[in-house]
Short mmCIF file of C-alpha atoms in Angstrom, two decimals:
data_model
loop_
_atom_site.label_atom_id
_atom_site.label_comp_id
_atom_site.label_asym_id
_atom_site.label_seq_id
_atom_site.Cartn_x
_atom_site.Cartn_y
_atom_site.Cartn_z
CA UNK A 1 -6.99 -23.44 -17.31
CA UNK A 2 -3.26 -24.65 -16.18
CA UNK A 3 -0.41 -22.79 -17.64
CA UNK A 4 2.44 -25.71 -18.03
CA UNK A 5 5.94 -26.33 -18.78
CA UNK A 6 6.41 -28.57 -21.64
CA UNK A 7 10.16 -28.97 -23.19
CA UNK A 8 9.16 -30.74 -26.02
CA UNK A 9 6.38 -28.34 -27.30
CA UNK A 10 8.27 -26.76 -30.28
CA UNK A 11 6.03 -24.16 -30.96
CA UNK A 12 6.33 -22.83 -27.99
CA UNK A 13 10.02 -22.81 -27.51
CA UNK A 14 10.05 -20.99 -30.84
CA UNK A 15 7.54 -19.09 -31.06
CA UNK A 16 8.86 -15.64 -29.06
CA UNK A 17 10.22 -12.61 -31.61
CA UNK A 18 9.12 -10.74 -34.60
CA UNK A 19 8.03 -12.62 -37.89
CA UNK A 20 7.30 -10.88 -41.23
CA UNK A 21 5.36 -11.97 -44.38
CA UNK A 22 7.53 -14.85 -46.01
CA UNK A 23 7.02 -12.97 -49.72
CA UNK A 24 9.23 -16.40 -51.35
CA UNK A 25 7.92 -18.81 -49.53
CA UNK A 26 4.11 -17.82 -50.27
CA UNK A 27 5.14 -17.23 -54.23
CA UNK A 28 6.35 -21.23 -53.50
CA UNK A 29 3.43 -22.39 -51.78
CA UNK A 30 0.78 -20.53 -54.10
CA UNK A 31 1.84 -19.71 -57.60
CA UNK A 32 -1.31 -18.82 -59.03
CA UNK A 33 -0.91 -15.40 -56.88
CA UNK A 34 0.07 -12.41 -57.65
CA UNK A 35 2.14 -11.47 -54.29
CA UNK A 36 2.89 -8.37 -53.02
CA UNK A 37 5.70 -7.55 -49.76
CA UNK A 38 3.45 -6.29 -47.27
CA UNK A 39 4.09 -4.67 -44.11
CA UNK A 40 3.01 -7.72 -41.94
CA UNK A 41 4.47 -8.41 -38.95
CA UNK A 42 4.07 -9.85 -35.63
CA UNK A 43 5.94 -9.87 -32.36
CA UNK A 44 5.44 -12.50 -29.61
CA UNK A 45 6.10 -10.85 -26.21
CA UNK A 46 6.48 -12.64 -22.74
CA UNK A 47 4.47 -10.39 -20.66
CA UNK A 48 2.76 -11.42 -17.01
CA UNK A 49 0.04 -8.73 -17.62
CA UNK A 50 -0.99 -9.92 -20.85
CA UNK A 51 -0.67 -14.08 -19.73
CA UNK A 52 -2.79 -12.90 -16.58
CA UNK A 53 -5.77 -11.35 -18.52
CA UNK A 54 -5.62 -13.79 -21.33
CA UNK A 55 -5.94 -16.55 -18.53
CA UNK A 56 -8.60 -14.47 -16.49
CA UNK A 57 -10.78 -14.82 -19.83
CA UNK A 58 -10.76 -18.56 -20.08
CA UNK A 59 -12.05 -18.98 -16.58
CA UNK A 60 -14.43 -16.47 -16.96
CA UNK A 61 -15.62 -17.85 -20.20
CA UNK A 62 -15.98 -21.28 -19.24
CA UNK A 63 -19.20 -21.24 -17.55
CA UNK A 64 -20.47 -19.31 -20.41
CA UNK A 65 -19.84 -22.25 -22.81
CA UNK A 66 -22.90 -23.90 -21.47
CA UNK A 67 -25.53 -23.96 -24.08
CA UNK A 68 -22.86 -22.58 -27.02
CA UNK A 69 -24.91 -22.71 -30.45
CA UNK A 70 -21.83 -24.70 -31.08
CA UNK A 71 -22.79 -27.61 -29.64
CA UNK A 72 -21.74 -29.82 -26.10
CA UNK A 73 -19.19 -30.71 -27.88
CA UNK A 74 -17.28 -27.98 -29.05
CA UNK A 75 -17.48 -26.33 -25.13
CA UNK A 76 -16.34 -29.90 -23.63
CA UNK A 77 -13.31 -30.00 -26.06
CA UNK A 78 -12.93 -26.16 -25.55
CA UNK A 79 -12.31 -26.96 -21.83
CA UNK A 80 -9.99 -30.38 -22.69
CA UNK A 81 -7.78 -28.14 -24.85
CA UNK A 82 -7.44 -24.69 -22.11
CA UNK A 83 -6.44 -27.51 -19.30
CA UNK A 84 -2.92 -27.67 -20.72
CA UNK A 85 -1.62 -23.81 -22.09
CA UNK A 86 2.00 -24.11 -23.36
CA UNK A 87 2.63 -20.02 -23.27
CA UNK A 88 1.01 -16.95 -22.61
CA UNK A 89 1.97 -13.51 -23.47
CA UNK A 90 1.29 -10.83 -25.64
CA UNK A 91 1.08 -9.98 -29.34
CA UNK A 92 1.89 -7.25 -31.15
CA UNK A 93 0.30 -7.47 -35.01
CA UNK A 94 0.97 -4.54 -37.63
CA UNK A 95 -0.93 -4.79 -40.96
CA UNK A 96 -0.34 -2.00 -42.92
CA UNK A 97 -0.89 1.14 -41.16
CA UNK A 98 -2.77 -0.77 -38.13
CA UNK A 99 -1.18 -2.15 -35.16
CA UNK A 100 -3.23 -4.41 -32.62
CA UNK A 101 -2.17 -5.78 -29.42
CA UNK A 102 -3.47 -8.85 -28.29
CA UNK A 103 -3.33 -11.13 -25.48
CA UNK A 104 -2.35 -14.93 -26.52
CA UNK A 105 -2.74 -18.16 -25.12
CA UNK A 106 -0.56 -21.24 -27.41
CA UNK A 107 -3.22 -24.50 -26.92
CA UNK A 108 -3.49 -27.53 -28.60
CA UNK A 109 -7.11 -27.56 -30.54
CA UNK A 110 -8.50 -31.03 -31.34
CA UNK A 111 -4.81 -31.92 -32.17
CA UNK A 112 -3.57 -28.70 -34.17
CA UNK A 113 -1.65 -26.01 -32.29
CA UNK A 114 -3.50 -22.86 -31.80
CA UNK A 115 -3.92 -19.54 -30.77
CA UNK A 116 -6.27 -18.19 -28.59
CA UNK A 117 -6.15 -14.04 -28.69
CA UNK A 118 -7.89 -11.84 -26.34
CA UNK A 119 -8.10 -7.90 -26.98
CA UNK A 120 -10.72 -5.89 -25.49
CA UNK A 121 -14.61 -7.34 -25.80
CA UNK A 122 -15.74 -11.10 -24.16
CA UNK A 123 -14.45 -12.54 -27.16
CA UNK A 124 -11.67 -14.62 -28.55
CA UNK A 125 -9.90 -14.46 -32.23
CA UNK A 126 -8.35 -18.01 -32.94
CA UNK A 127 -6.22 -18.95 -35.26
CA UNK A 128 -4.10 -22.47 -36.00
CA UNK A 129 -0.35 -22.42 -36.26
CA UNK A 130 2.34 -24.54 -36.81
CA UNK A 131 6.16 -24.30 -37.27
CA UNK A 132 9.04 -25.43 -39.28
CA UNK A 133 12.08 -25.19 -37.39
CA UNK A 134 15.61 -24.47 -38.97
CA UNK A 135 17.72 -26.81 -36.47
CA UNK A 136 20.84 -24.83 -38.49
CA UNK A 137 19.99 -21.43 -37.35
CA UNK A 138 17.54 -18.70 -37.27
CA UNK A 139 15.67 -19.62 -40.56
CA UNK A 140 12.67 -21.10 -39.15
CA UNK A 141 9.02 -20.88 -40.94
CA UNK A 142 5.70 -20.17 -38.86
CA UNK A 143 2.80 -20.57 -40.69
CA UNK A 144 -0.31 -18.77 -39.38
CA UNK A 145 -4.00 -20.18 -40.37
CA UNK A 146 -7.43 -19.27 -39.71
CA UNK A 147 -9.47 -20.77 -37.24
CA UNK A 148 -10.87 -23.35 -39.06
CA UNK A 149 -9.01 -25.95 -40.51
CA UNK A 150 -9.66 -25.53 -44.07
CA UNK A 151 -8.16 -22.43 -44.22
CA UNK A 152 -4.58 -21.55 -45.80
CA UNK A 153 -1.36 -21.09 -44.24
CA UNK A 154 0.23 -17.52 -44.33
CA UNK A 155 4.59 -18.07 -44.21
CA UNK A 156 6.17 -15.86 -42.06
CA UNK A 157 10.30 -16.02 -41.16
CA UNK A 158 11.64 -14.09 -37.89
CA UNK A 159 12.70 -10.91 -38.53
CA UNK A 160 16.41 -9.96 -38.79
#
């Protein structure tokens, strides 16, 4: 796992602050819904302790890829994808009443940015990710998916 430099990786030049639920943007996206404001919000946090353990846990989960139910080919493009990490650091995610702090590492997934999120067990929460950016101001757009790729966007806009 190589933690690199890349100027041109949007996301990750972006991606640092507080976002909250996007309440307009998801009554755009998904009329049929009935949506509610929640108290959603997440906070991208450069931290060395967090980008150290996050990193720790790829290299100590590589080797255990070997014979993954998933399949030779999910571990091989599992260790194409944790060769180049774009940022580390930590997250801070409130739902509700619940806060949990994770770990992150910002990858690129078979193509699609992506989050890898480490909290306490052996395992990783994943999720895709993408931005719009606002080259105007500070009215940019991350969208937040599951981990697989059929899943649907959640807007979120920074925090003010």
């Amino acid at each position: 796992a190589t933690l690199v430099s890349e100027p041109a990786n949007l996301l990750a030049l972006e991606l640092r602050g507080s976002w909250t639920f996007d309440v307009a943007e998801m009554e755009r996206m998904y009329p049929e819904m009935i949506v509610k404001e929640a108290n959603y919000e997440l906070t991208f946090k450069e931290s060395e302790e967090a980008s150290r353990r996050v990193l720790a846990h790829i290299e100590k989960g590589m080797p255990a890829l070997q014979g993954d139910e998933r399949g030779e080919r999910f571990a091989a493009d599992f260790r194409e994808a944790v060769r180049r990490i774009y940022q580390t650091g930590e997250l801070v995610m409130v739902q509700g009443e619940e806060t949990m702090t994770f770990s992150y590492a910002l990858i690129s997934w078979r193509g699609n940015p992506h989050l890898l999120l480490h909290e306490k067990d052996d395992d990783f929460e994943s999720a895709h990710v993408m931005i719009a950016r606002d080259s105007k101001g500070d009215n940019d757009i991350l969208f937040m998916g599951g981990d697989q790729t059929k899943e649907s966007f959640v807007p979120l806009k920074r925090k003010k």
